[in-house]
Coordinates of C-alpha atoms and ligand atoms in Angstrom, one line a residue:
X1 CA -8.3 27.3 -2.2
X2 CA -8.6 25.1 -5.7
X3 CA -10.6 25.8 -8.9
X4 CA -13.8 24.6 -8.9
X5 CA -13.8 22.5 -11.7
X6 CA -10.3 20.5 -10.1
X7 CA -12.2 20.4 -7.5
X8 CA -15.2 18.2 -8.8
X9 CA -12.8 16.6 -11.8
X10 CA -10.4 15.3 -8.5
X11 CA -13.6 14.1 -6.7
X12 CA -14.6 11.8 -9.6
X13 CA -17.4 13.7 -11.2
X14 CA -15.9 13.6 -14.5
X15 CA -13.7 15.3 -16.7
X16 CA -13.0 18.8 -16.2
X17 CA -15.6 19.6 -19.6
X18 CA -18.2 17.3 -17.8
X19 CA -17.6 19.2 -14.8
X20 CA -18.0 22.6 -17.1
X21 CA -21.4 21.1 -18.4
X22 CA -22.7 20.7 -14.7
X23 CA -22.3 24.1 -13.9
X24 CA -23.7 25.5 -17.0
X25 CA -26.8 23.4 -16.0
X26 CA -27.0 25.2 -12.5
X27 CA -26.8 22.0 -10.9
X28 CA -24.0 23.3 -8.3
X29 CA -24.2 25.3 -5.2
X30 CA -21.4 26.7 -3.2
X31 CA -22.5 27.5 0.3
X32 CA -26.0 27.1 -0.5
X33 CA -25.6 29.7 -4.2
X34 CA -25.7 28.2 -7.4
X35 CA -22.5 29.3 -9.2
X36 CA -21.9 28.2 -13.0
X37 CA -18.0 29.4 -13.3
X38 CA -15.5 26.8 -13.5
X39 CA -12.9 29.0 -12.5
X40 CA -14.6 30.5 -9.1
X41 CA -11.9 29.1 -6.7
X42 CA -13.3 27.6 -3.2
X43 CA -11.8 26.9 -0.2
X44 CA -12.0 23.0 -0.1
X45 CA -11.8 22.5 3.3
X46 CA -14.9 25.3 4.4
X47 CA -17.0 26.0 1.7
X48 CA -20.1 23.5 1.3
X49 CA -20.2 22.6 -2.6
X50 CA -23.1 20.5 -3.6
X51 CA -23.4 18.5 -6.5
X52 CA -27.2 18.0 -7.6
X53 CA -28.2 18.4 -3.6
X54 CA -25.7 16.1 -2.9
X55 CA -22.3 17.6 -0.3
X56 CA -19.3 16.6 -1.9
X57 CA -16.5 15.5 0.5
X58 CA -13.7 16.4 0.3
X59 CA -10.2 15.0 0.8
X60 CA -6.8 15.1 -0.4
X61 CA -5.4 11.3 1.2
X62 CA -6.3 7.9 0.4
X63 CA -5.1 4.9 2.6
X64 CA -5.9 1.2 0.9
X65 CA -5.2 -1.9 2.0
X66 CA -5.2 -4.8 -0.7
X67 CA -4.9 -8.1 -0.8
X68 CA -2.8 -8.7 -3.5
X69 CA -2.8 -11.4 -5.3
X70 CA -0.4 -13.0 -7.6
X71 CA 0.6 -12.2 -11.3
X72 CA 0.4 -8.3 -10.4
X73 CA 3.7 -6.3 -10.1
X74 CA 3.7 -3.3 -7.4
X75 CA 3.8 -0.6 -9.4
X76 CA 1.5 2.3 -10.7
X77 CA 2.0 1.2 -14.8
X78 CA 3.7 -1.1 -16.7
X79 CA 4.6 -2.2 -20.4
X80 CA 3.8 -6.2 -20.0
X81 CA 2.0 -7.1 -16.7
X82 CA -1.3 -6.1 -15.1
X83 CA -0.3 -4.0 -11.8
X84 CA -1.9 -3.4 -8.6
X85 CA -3.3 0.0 -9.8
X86 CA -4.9 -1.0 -12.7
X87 CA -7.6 -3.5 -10.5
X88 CA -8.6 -0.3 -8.7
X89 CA -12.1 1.2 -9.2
X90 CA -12.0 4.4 -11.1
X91 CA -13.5 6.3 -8.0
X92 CA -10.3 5.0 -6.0
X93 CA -7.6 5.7 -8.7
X94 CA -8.6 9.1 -9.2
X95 CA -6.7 9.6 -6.1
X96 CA -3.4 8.5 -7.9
X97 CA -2.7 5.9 -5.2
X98 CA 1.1 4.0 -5.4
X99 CA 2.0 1.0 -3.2
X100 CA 4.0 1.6 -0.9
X101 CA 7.2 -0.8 -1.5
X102 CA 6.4 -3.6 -4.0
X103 CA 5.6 -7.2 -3.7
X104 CA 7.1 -9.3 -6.2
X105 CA 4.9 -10.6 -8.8
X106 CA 4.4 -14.2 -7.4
X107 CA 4.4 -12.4 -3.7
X108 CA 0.9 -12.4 -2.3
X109 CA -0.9 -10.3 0.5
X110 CA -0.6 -7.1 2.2
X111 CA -0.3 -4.0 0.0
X112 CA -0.6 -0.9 1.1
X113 CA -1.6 1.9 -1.7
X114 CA -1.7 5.6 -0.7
X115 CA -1.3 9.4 -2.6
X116 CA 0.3 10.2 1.0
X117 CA 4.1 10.6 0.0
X118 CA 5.0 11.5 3.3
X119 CA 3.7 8.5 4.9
X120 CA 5.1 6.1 2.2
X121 CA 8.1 7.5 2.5
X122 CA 8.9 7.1 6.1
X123 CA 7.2 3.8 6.0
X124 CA 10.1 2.9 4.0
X125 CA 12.5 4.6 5.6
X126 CA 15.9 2.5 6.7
X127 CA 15.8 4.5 9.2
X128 CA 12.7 4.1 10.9
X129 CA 13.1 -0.1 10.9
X130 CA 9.2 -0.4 10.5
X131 CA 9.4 -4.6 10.9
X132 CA 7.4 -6.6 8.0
X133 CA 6.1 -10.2 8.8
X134 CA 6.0 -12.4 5.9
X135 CA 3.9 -15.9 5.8
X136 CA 6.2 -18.7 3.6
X137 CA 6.9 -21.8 2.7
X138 CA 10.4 -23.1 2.3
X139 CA 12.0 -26.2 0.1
X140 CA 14.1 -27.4 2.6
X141 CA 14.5 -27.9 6.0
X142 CA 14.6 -25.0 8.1
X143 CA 16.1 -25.7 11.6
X144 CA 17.4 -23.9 14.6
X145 CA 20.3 -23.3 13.1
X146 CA 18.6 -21.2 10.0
X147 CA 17.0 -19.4 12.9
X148 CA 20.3 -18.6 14.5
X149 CA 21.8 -17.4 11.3
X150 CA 19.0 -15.0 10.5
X151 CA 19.0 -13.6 13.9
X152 CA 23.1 -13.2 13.0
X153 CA 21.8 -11.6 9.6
X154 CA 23.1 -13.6 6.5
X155 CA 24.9 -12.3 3.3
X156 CA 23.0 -11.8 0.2
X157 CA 23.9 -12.6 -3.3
X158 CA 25.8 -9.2 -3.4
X159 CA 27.6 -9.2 -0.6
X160 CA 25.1 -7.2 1.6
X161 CA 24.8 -8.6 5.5
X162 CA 21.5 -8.0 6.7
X163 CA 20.3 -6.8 9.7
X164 CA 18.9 -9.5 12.1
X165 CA 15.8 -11.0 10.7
X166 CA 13.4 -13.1 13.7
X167 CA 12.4 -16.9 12.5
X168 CA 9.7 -18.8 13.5
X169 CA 9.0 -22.5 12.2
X170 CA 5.5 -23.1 11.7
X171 CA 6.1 -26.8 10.3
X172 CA 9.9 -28.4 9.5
X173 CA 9.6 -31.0 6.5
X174 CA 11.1 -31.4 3.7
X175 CA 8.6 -28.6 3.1
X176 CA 9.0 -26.0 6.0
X177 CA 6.4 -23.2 6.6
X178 CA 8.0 -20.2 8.7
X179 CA 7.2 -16.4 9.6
X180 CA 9.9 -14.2 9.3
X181 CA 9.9 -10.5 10.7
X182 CA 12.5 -8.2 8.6
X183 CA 13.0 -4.5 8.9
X184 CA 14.3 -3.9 5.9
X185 CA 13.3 -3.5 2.3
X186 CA 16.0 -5.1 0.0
X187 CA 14.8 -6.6 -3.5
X188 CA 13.8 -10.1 -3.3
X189 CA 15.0 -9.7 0.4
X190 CA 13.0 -13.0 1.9
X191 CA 14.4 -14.9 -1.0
X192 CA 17.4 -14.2 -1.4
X193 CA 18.0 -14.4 2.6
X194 CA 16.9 -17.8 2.1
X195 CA 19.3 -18.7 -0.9
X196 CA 21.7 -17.4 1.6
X197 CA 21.0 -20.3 3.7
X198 CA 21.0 -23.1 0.3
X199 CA 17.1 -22.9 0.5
X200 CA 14.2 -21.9 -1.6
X201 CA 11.3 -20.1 -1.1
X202 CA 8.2 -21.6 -2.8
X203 CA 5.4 -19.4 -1.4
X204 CA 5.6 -16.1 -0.1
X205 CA 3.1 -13.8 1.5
X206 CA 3.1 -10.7 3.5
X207 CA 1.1 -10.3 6.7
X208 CA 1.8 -7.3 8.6
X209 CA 3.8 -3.9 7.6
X210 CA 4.2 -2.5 11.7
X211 CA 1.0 -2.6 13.1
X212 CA -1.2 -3.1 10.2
X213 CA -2.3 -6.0 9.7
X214 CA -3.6 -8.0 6.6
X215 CA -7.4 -8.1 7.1
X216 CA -8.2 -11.8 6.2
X217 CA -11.7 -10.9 5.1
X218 CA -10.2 -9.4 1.8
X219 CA -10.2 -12.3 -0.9
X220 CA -7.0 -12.1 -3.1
X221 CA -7.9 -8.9 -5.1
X222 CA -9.9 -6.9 -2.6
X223 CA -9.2 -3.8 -0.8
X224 CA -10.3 -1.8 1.6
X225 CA -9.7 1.9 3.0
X226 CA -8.1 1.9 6.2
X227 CA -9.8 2.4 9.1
X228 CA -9.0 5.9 11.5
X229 CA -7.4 4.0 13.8
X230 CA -5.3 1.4 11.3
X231 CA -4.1 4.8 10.1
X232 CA -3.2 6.6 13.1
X233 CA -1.2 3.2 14.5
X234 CA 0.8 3.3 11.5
X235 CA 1.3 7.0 11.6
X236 CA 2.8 6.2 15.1
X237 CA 5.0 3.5 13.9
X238 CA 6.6 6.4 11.8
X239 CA 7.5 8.2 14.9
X240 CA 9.1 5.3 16.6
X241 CA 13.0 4.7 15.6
Ligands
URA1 N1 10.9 -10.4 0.0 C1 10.8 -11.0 -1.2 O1 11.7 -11.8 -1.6 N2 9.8 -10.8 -2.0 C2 8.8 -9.9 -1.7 O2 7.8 -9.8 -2.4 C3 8.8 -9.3 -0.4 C4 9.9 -9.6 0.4

């Protein structure tokens, strides 16, 4: 049960005074009775409550999937940078969506932005080893043997030894262009495994978190909700171990 005026306010139709103003104009209905009290309390998940004639739908999770593109940092606000929050619509941040794990700044594609603390939290989980692909290009030339020592695990900057990462070389060069599976979440982890190896990554984008996969029909900046069955795969890669 929630307060009607939450209620509305939550579902986008304005402030809790706007949603006050509705009422008093008659203009909702519970179950088919117009009701003008902000404080009648409904149960959100039976009652009908229209707006104007119109059914409001309920929900209490949002599940996005963005595209993210560069020169936005991963977080829900921030002092000096745009984040990934801020280029939501209003009807979607409502919600209070966070991504789930960041993306550096310069670090491009999939983002996944949700209210559902349970999910994001098992997502990122140590634990539950939910592999990431990443996309990137890499100053240098990567080799058999770089593909041997991430499937060793290498030692970061600070000492930590990873946990076996898979390599595959798109293109050697002087330029190389790889895809690299992790199944961990460490800062700057694709970078700095790289460094490990005397290399540099130059271009870095993210492809698939488990089984969801970044839909290429998003330009940089789009997003979409999932779909019921991109959510329930993902669910299921929480259960694996
Ligand atoms: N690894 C990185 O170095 N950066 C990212 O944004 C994601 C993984």
């Amino acid at each position: 049960m929630m307060r009607m005026d939450k209620l509305l306010a939550n579902m986008g139709y304005g402030s809790r005074k706007e949603v006050k103003s509705l009422l008093k104009q008659g203009a909702i209905t519970v179950n088919g009775s117009q009701v003008k009290s902000p404080s009648i309390h409904v149960d959100e998940k039976k009652d009908i409550v229209q707006v104007n004639g119109e059914t409001v739908e309920y929900r209490e999770f949002i599940y996005l999937m963005m595209h993210k593109p560069p020169g936005l940092v991963s977080a829900t606000e921030d002092k000096r940078d745009e984040t990934v929050v801020d280029i939501l619509q209003t009807e979607d941040r409502i919600f209070e969506p966070f991504p789930v794990g960041r993306l550096d700044k310069d670090t491009e594609g999939l983002l996944l932005l949700t209210n559902d603390g349970t999910l994001a939290h098992q997502l990122l989980s140590p634990k539950k080893h939910v592999p990431k692909l990443y996309y990137a290009r890499i100053e240098g030339e990567v080799t058999e043997e770089t593909i041997e020592q991430f499937h060793q695990g290498v030692t970061l900057d600070d000492g930590y030894e990873t946990k076996p990462a898979i390599l595959n070389i798109l293109e050697a060069g002087s330029v190389s262009e790889i895809e690299v599976t992790i199944t961990e979440g460490k800062f700057h982890q694709v970078k700095r495994m790289f460094e490990a190896v005397g290399m540099e990554v130059v271009y870095l984008k993210r492809l698939r978190m488990g089984s969801l996969e970044l839909d290429e029909d998003l330009e940089l900046g789009e997003y979409r909700e999932l779909s019921d069955d991109e959510l329930s795969k993902l669910i299921q890669d929480t259960k694996k171990s």
